[in-house]
């Protein structure tokens, strides 16, 4: 009956990409909006005062892919082998190097490329560890790896491994917790296979181009590998299972994405669904209700649902001074964190990618703010205690 | 002139196409090019605009200005829709400038209001809510002024590019105008919410809902859910009459949803499921209503040890009688939803449950029964398989309903049975629940089970005290209840340990009070255990002392904690002082010669 009160706080890594060649030449040093001060601090040249941010790790422009993998993902993959759940979030504006960090250079076979990203390296390392473990234990131990790949777009869950599937649903099981009902699970036998499945699904994601930004992702994508190990010791069978979640959050510039809007008033122009966010406004009013018992009807948001299933974080994610659009993403992160970290058995990190160009100042600030806030998310529990009760 | 006329017809045609592209076609745009139709619409609008400026010299100045304003408006909306705010702002500003002198006239007022609505949206997108507020509030004022001074159904902006025979009826004009104003109120509701002017926001939400009903611009399910949610706001303000009105209206309007199958999409199984879920959600709002009403009444009626205070009861009954005589006309007209026939159904629905504080068991029971019915209804959809969290929350509410009903029950035996019902519903769920995924709920259940056993034990002790002498059956009962209470408190305290099973040096703020109360109650429980075996009694006292000591020591080490457990701490200190002496005496009795 023991579980931790407090999950590990999220580890936050920030990676600064080099400016694209053109901008560096024309703008010179003046064109940069930030400088990396040390391996864990970064200075943003904001006005009037520059702002210093501290993170668990700051990768500057020269940091290699291998080094990013070692400091970010290696320990997470290792703990996954030890029965812990691990989650890696990627966050950042389009063009900030998110895909490069996670997948590797585009338009090439990332899986063998020397610049391949965190994900292929994680797969390699995971299967390397599995093989090593198998050799050590001989026939007594076997492994089963499965993966699923879902996308949350516009409040709906889609299965990226089954493009024919309609929206899927989140459900809860009294013993197993929250799960996506009906998501395809594919058995994996090697790292290369895992990577193949991932890239295939990745192509099914919803991206869009507008005249303002060329291409950006409007969805959150979650790639999950389940590692199950079975060990036979005489007559006792020991089964252990853990999850590795790789989460790609919707591009941070996609403010218009479903609930990520900040202060914007929701338009009612649409003929069919007029005044559709009145409910959200009312919900917000009810939310403030000073500890009174009440029921909030709106849980259409899959993210919110995930959160509610994991009620523990409900309060701790309401961080004062966080803009609502950040709040939603934090909420999403928090939902994952909590789901995993209950047994004190989860490792979570966020890789926040930023572009150093001064033109990206606004986005970079918002990304750094997000990353800063994410560090504060902790796993907290609240007990409804009736304080009216008499003590005599 | 004929050529100009022909040109005008073409311009109207283009304008119409642009509107269709923007409003209808754009919804079918592929996800990879979300603004394709909007961009085409924009091109058309610009063509019309050029045509107008070419024709500048021939027309009447005012007419031309208004037409231009319409185009500026459309272009403004188009640009903001496609995330080009600055351009959008310029167009909208030009629109309002052109209209400024005529804004109170019949052909301009609606357009002016809509332009201001859109400027409000635009500024909110720039996170400048106060600027948005000024535009919207001025739109609101303009509506009121126009209705006061003129009041005739104004022209719809689209009519400026229509031929005479196409022009709208007054009824349609009025409908569109009112809709634009409803949107103003709806945006203001959001503005006030963002500015944390909660009460005002609630009032504007309420008015928006009311107007939706009046002008039939609503989807029943959505409306019902909004009204039900608003009822929960009123609950937090202890406005039970308003809360009940919203809920009754929600239930009435929701029942319309089932009757009118939506024409567009045939009812799939998913839709049915959604409908059932919404119904269950509304039921859950009703449960909270009953629960809050009962609990507020309890708070009014209880004395300083949490029992029903008969003097207070009489006093409140007399006060209510007086108020009833005065009231009757107390209901505020403004809060009422719906026109006559809806209103009648809502009133009929309201009559099924009271909105005044129950003051005795009978009255409390009626509210309890209503709540319990809604518990059954909610559970039909939120079954444990698939909806673990929701299901358990509903069961917890059911348990809370019993708990507060027990407060009104004067007979201790029957009261005890009510608590037993709570145990019977909570214990099996707790046993099944995997705390790895549901830690919070698991803790809540542990604590509530512990508290319930604790309460039952207290009742048994009170019953026992009425007897001449405690019989062995009662003693057994008291002891077993106390042991069970201890068991669940301990489970709760264990859940706070870290993976290495160590109890935290410092408790997190949100579990501080529950943990301390658990420790304190365990201490008391050991003190209550009845045994004739003096050695056993000494052991129990020793346990008691340890738990009291924990409280005292903890608060000494963490002075911040004192505030959370003042009463408990005081009593604990007292016990830590007393117990050793008592134990000494007992020891002396046990071994009188040492």
JSON list of N, CA and C in Angstrom, two decimals, chain B residues 213 218 220-221 223-225 227-228 244-259 282 286 337-350 352 374:
[
{"chain": "B", "resi": 213, "resn": "UNK", "atom": "N", "xyz": [-33.13, 31.39, -25.99]},
{"chain": "B", "resi": 213, "resn": "UNK", "atom": "CA", "xyz": [-34.48, 30.79, -25.91]},
{"chain": "B", "resi": 213, "resn": "UNK", "atom": "C", "xyz": [-35.50, 31.66, -26.61]},
{"chain": "B", "resi": 218, "resn": "UNK", "atom": "N", "xyz": [-30.94, 28.15, -30.62]},
{"chain": "B", "resi": 218, "resn": "UNK", "atom": "CA", "xyz": [-30.16, 27.27, -29.74]},
{"chain": "B", "resi": 218, "resn": "UNK", "atom": "C", "xyz": [-30.31, 25.82, -30.13]},
{"chain": "B", "resi": 220, "resn": "UNK", "atom": "N", "xyz": [-30.87, 22.37, -28.34]},
{"chain": "B", "resi": 220, "resn": "UNK", "atom": "CA", "xyz": [-31.42, 22.04, -27.02]},
{"chain": "B", "resi": 220, "resn": "UNK", "atom": "C", "xyz": [-30.42, 21.38, -26.07]},
{"chain": "B", "resi": 221, "resn": "UNK", "atom": "N", "xyz": [-29.67, 20.41, -26.58]},
{"chain": "B", "resi": 221, "resn": "UNK", "atom": "CA", "xyz": [-28.75, 19.70, -25.69]},
{"chain": "B", "resi": 221, "resn": "UNK", "atom": "C", "xyz": [-27.70, 20.66, -25.13]},
{"chain": "B", "resi": 223, "resn": "UNK", "atom": "N", "xyz": [-27.84, 23.91, -24.98]},
{"chain": "B", "resi": 223, "resn": "UNK", "atom": "CA", "xyz": [-28.46, 24.91, -24.11]},
{"chain": "B", "resi": 223, "resn": "UNK", "atom": "C", "xyz": [-28.67, 24.32, -22.72]},
{"chain": "B", "resi": 224, "resn": "UNK", "atom": "N", "xyz": [-29.22, 23.12, -22.71]},
{"chain": "B", "resi": 224, "resn": "UNK", "atom": "CA", "xyz": [-29.53, 22.47, -21.42]},
{"chain": "B", "resi": 224, "resn": "UNK", "atom": "C", "xyz": [-28.27, 22.29, -20.59]},
{"chain": "B", "resi": 225, "resn": "UNK", "atom": "N", "xyz": [-27.21, 21.88, -21.25]},
{"chain": "B", "resi": 225, "resn": "UNK", "atom": "CA", "xyz": [-25.96, 21.67, -20.54]},
{"chain": "B", "resi": 225, "resn": "UNK", "atom": "C", "xyz": [-25.41, 22.99, -19.99]},
{"chain": "B", "resi": 227, "resn": "UNK", "atom": "N", "xyz": [-27.19, 25.62, -19.21]},
{"chain": "B", "resi": 227, "resn": "UNK", "atom": "CA", "xyz": [-28.03, 26.05, -18.09]},
{"chain": "B", "resi": 227, "resn": "UNK", "atom": "C", "xyz": [-27.71, 25.23, -16.84]},
{"chain": "B", "resi": 228, "resn": "UNK", "atom": "N", "xyz": [-27.51, 23.94, -17.04]},
{"chain": "B", "resi": 228, "resn": "UNK", "atom": "CA", "xyz": [-27.18, 23.08, -15.89]},
{"chain": "B", "resi": 228, "resn": "UNK", "atom": "C", "xyz": [-25.85, 23.52, -15.27]},
{"chain": "B", "resi": 244, "resn": "UNK", "atom": "N", "xyz": [-32.01, 26.17, -8.99]},
{"chain": "B", "resi": 244, "resn": "UNK", "atom": "CA", "xyz": [-33.10, 25.25, -9.32]},
{"chain": "B", "resi": 244, "resn": "UNK", "atom": "C", "xyz": [-33.77, 25.66, -10.63]},
{"chain": "B", "resi": 245, "resn": "UNK", "atom": "N", "xyz": [-33.92, 26.95, -10.83]},
{"chain": "B", "resi": 245, "resn": "UNK", "atom": "CA", "xyz": [-34.56, 27.41, -12.06]},
{"chain": "B", "resi": 245, "resn": "UNK", "atom": "C", "xyz": [-33.75, 26.99, -13.28]},
{"chain": "B", "resi": 246, "resn": "UNK", "atom": "N", "xyz": [-32.45, 27.17, -13.20]},
{"chain": "B", "resi": 246, "resn": "UNK", "atom": "CA", "xyz": [-31.58, 26.77, -14.31]},
{"chain": "B", "resi": 246, "resn": "UNK", "atom": "C", "xyz": [-31.69, 25.27, -14.55]},
{"chain": "B", "resi": 247, "resn": "UNK", "atom": "N", "xyz": [-31.69, 24.50, -13.48]},
{"chain": "B", "resi": 247, "resn": "UNK", "atom": "CA", "xyz": [-31.74, 23.04, -13.63]},
{"chain": "B", "resi": 247, "resn": "UNK", "atom": "C", "xyz": [-33.08, 22.60, -14.20]},
{"chain": "B", "resi": 248, "resn": "UNK", "atom": "N", "xyz": [-34.14, 23.20, -13.70]},
{"chain": "B", "resi": 248, "resn": "UNK", "atom": "CA", "xyz": [-35.47, 22.82, -14.20]},
{"chain": "B", "resi": 248, "resn": "UNK", "atom": "C", "xyz": [-35.56, 23.16, -15.69]},
{"chain": "B", "resi": 249, "resn": "UNK", "atom": "N", "xyz": [-35.05, 24.34, -16.06]},
{"chain": "B", "resi": 249, "resn": "UNK", "atom": "CA", "xyz": [-35.08, 24.73, -17.47]},
{"chain": "B", "resi": 249, "resn": "UNK", "atom": "C", "xyz": [-34.22, 23.78, -18.28]},
{"chain": "B", "resi": 250, "resn": "UNK", "atom": "N", "xyz": [-33.06, 23.40, -17.72]},
{"chain": "B", "resi": 250, "resn": "UNK", "atom": "CA", "xyz": [-32.17, 22.46, -18.42]},
{"chain": "B", "resi": 250, "resn": "UNK", "atom": "C", "xyz": [-32.91, 21.15, -18.70]},
{"chain": "B", "resi": 251, "resn": "UNK", "atom": "N", "xyz": [-33.59, 20.63, -17.68]},
{"chain": "B", "resi": 251, "resn": "UNK", "atom": "CA", "xyz": [-34.30, 19.36, -17.86]},
{"chain": "B", "resi": 251, "resn": "UNK", "atom": "C", "xyz": [-35.41, 19.49, -18.89]},
{"chain": "B", "resi": 252, "resn": "UNK", "atom": "N", "xyz": [-36.14, 20.60, -18.84]},
{"chain": "B", "resi": 252, "resn": "UNK", "atom": "CA", "xyz": [-37.25, 20.79, -19.78]},
{"chain": "B", "resi": 252, "resn": "UNK", "atom": "C", "xyz": [-36.74, 20.90, -21.22]},
{"chain": "B", "resi": 253, "resn": "UNK", "atom": "N", "xyz": [-35.74, 21.75, -21.41]},
{"chain": "B", "resi": 253, "resn": "UNK", "atom": "CA", "xyz": [-35.21, 21.95, -22.77]},
{"chain": "B", "resi": 253, "resn": "UNK", "atom": "C", "xyz": [-34.54, 20.67, -23.27]},
{"chain": "B", "resi": 254, "resn": "UNK", "atom": "N", "xyz": [-33.89, 19.97, -22.35]},
{"chain": "B", "resi": 254, "resn": "UNK", "atom": "CA", "xyz": [-33.23, 18.74, -22.77]},
{"chain": "B", "resi": 254, "resn": "UNK", "atom": "C", "xyz": [-34.23, 17.74, -23.31]},
{"chain": "B", "resi": 255, "resn": "UNK", "atom": "N", "xyz": [-35.39, 17.70, -22.68]},
{"chain": "B", "resi": 255, "resn": "UNK", "atom": "CA", "xyz": [-36.39, 16.72, -23.13]},
{"chain": "B", "resi": 255, "resn": "UNK", "atom": "C", "xyz": [-36.86, 17.03, -24.56]},
{"chain": "B", "resi": 256, "resn": "UNK", "atom": "N", "xyz": [-36.71, 18.29, -24.99]},
{"chain": "B", "resi": 256, "resn": "UNK", "atom": "CA", "xyz": [-37.01, 18.62, -26.39]},
{"chain": "B", "resi": 256, "resn": "UNK", "atom": "C", "xyz": [-36.05, 17.93, -27.35]},
{"chain": "B", "resi": 257, "resn": "UNK", "atom": "N", "xyz": [-34.82, 17.77, -26.88]},
{"chain": "B", "resi": 257, "resn": "UNK", "atom": "CA", "xyz": [-33.78, 17.22, -27.77]},
{"chain": "B", "resi": 257, "resn": "UNK", "atom": "C", "xyz": [-34.13, 15.81, -28.21]},
{"chain": "B", "resi": 258, "resn": "UNK", "atom": "N", "xyz": [-34.70, 15.04, -27.30]},
{"chain": "B", "resi": 258, "resn": "UNK", "atom": "CA", "xyz": [-35.07, 13.69, -27.65]},
{"chain": "B", "resi": 258, "resn": "UNK", "atom": "C", "xyz": [-36.22, 13.66, -28.65]},
{"chain": "B", "resi": 259, "resn": "UNK", "atom": "N", "xyz": [-37.14, 14.65, -28.52]},
{"chain": "B", "resi": 259, "resn": "UNK", "atom": "CA", "xyz": [-38.33, 14.64, -29.36]},
{"chain": "B", "resi": 259, "resn": "UNK", "atom": "C", "xyz": [-38.05, 15.06, -30.80]},
{"chain": "B", "resi": 282, "resn": "UNK", "atom": "N", "xyz": [-26.66, 16.14, -16.50]},
{"chain": "B", "resi": 282, "resn": "UNK", "atom": "CA", "xyz": [-27.65, 17.03, -15.89]},
{"chain": "B", "resi": 282, "resn": "UNK", "atom": "C", "xyz": [-28.12, 16.43, -14.56]},
{"chain": "B", "resi": 286, "resn": "UNK", "atom": "N", "xyz": [-28.12, 17.99, -10.68]},
{"chain": "B", "resi": 286, "resn": "UNK", "atom": "CA", "xyz": [-29.22, 17.93, -9.70]},
{"chain": "B", "resi": 286, "resn": "UNK", "atom": "C", "xyz": [-28.74, 17.31, -8.38]},
{"chain": "B", "resi": 337, "resn": "UNK", "atom": "N", "xyz": [-36.56, 31.96, -17.36]},
{"chain": "B", "resi": 337, "resn": "UNK", "atom": "CA", "xyz": [-36.27, 31.53, -18.72]},
{"chain": "B", "resi": 337, "resn": "UNK", "atom": "C", "xyz": [-37.56, 31.25, -19.47]},
{"chain": "B", "resi": 338, "resn": "UNK", "atom": "N", "xyz": [-37.55, 31.56, -20.74]},
{"chain": "B", "resi": 338, "resn": "UNK", "atom": "CA", "xyz": [-38.57, 31.01, -21.62]},
{"chain": "B", "resi": 338, "resn": "UNK", "atom": "C", "xyz": [-39.87, 31.78, -21.69]},
{"chain": "B", "resi": 339, "resn": "UNK", "atom": "N", "xyz": [-40.60, 31.50, -22.77]},
{"chain": "B", "resi": 339, "resn": "UNK", "atom": "CA", "xyz": [-41.91, 32.10, -22.95]},
{"chain": "B", "resi": 339, "resn": "UNK", "atom": "C", "xyz": [-42.95, 31.21, -22.28]},
{"chain": "B", "resi": 340, "resn": "UNK", "atom": "N", "xyz": [-44.20, 31.59, -22.37]},
{"chain": "B", "resi": 340, "resn": "UNK", "atom": "CA", "xyz": [-45.22, 31.01, -21.50]},
{"chain": "B", "resi": 340, "resn": "UNK", "atom": "C", "xyz": [-45.23, 29.48, -21.39]},
{"chain": "B", "resi": 341, "resn": "UNK", "atom": "N", "xyz": [-45.26, 28.76, -22.53]},
{"chain": "B", "resi": 341, "resn": "UNK", "atom": "CA", "xyz": [-45.43, 27.30, -22.36]},
{"chain": "B", "resi": 341, "resn": "UNK", "atom": "C", "xyz": [-44.18, 26.63, -21.80]},
{"chain": "B", "resi": 342, "resn": "UNK", "atom": "N", "xyz": [-43.00, 27.10, -22.24]},
{"chain": "B", "resi": 342, "resn": "UNK", "atom": "CA", "xyz": [-41.78, 26.56, -21.65]},
{"chain": "B", "resi": 342, "resn": "UNK", "atom": "C", "xyz": [-41.76, 26.91, -20.17]},
{"chain": "B", "resi": 343, "resn": "UNK", "atom": "N", "xyz": [-42.13, 28.14, -19.90]},
{"chain": "B", "resi": 343, "resn": "UNK", "atom": "CA", "xyz": [-42.12, 28.62, -18.52]},
{"chain": "B", "resi": 343, "resn": "UNK", "atom": "C", "xyz": [-42.99, 27.75, -17.62]},
{"chain": "B", "resi": 344, "resn": "UNK", "atom": "N", "xyz": [-44.16, 27.36, -18.12]},
{"chain": "B", "resi": 344, "resn": "UNK", "atom": "CA", "xyz": [-45.05, 26.50, -17.34]},
{"chain": "B", "resi": 344, "resn": "UNK", "atom": "C", "xyz": [-44.39, 25.17, -17.03]},
{"chain": "B", "resi": 345, "resn": "UNK", "atom": "N", "xyz": [-43.76, 24.57, -18.03]},
{"chain": "B", "resi": 345, "resn": "UNK", "atom": "CA", "xyz": [-43.09, 23.29, -17.79]},
{"chain": "B", "resi": 345, "resn": "UNK", "atom": "C", "xyz": [-41.97, 23.44, -16.78]},
{"chain": "B", "resi": 346, "resn": "UNK", "atom": "N", "xyz": [-41.25, 24.56, -16.90]},
{"chain": "B", "resi": 346, "resn": "UNK", "atom": "CA", "xyz": [-40.15, 24.79, -15.97]},
{"chain": "B", "resi": 346, "resn": "UNK", "atom": "C", "xyz": [-40.68, 24.92, -14.54]},
{"chain": "B", "resi": 347, "resn": "UNK", "atom": "N", "xyz": [-41.78, 25.66, -14.40]},
{"chain": "B", "resi": 347, "resn": "UNK", "atom": "CA", "xyz": [-42.35, 25.83, -13.06]},
{"chain": "B", "resi": 347, "resn": "UNK", "atom": "C", "xyz": [-42.81, 24.50, -12.49]},
{"chain": "B", "resi": 348, "resn": "UNK", "atom": "N", "xyz": [-43.41, 23.67, -13.36]},
{"chain": "B", "resi": 348, "resn": "UNK", "atom": "CA", "xyz": [-43.87, 22.36, -12.91]},
{"chain": "B", "resi": 348, "resn": "UNK", "atom": "C", "xyz": [-42.70, 21.51, -12.44]},
{"chain": "B", "resi": 349, "resn": "UNK", "atom": "N", "xyz": [-41.60, 21.62, -13.17]},
{"chain": "B", "resi": 349, "resn": "UNK", "atom": "CA", "xyz": [-40.39, 20.88, -12.82]},
{"chain": "B", "resi": 349, "resn": "UNK", "atom": "C", "xyz": [-39.84, 21.38, -11.48]},
{"chain": "B", "resi": 350, "resn": "UNK", "atom": "N", "xyz": [-39.89, 22.67, -11.29]},
{"chain": "B", "resi": 350, "resn": "UNK", "atom": "CA", "xyz": [-39.36, 23.25, -10.06]},
{"chain": "B", "resi": 350, "resn": "UNK", "atom": "C", "xyz": [-40.12, 22.77, -8.83]},
{"chain": "B", "resi": 352, "resn": "UNK", "atom": "N", "xyz": [-41.10, 20.05, -8.03]},
{"chain": "B", "resi": 352, "resn": "UNK", "atom": "CA", "xyz": [-40.76, 18.71, -7.54]},
{"chain": "B", "resi": 352, "resn": "UNK", "atom": "C", "xyz": [-39.74, 18.72, -6.42]},
{"chain": "B", "resi": 374, "resn": "UNK", "atom": "N", "xyz": [-31.77, 10.90, -8.75]},
{"chain": "B", "resi": 374, "resn": "UNK", "atom": "CA", "xyz": [-30.81, 11.35, -9.75]},
{"chain": "B", "resi": 374, "resn": "UNK", "atom": "C", "xyz": [-29.52, 10.53, -9.68]}
]
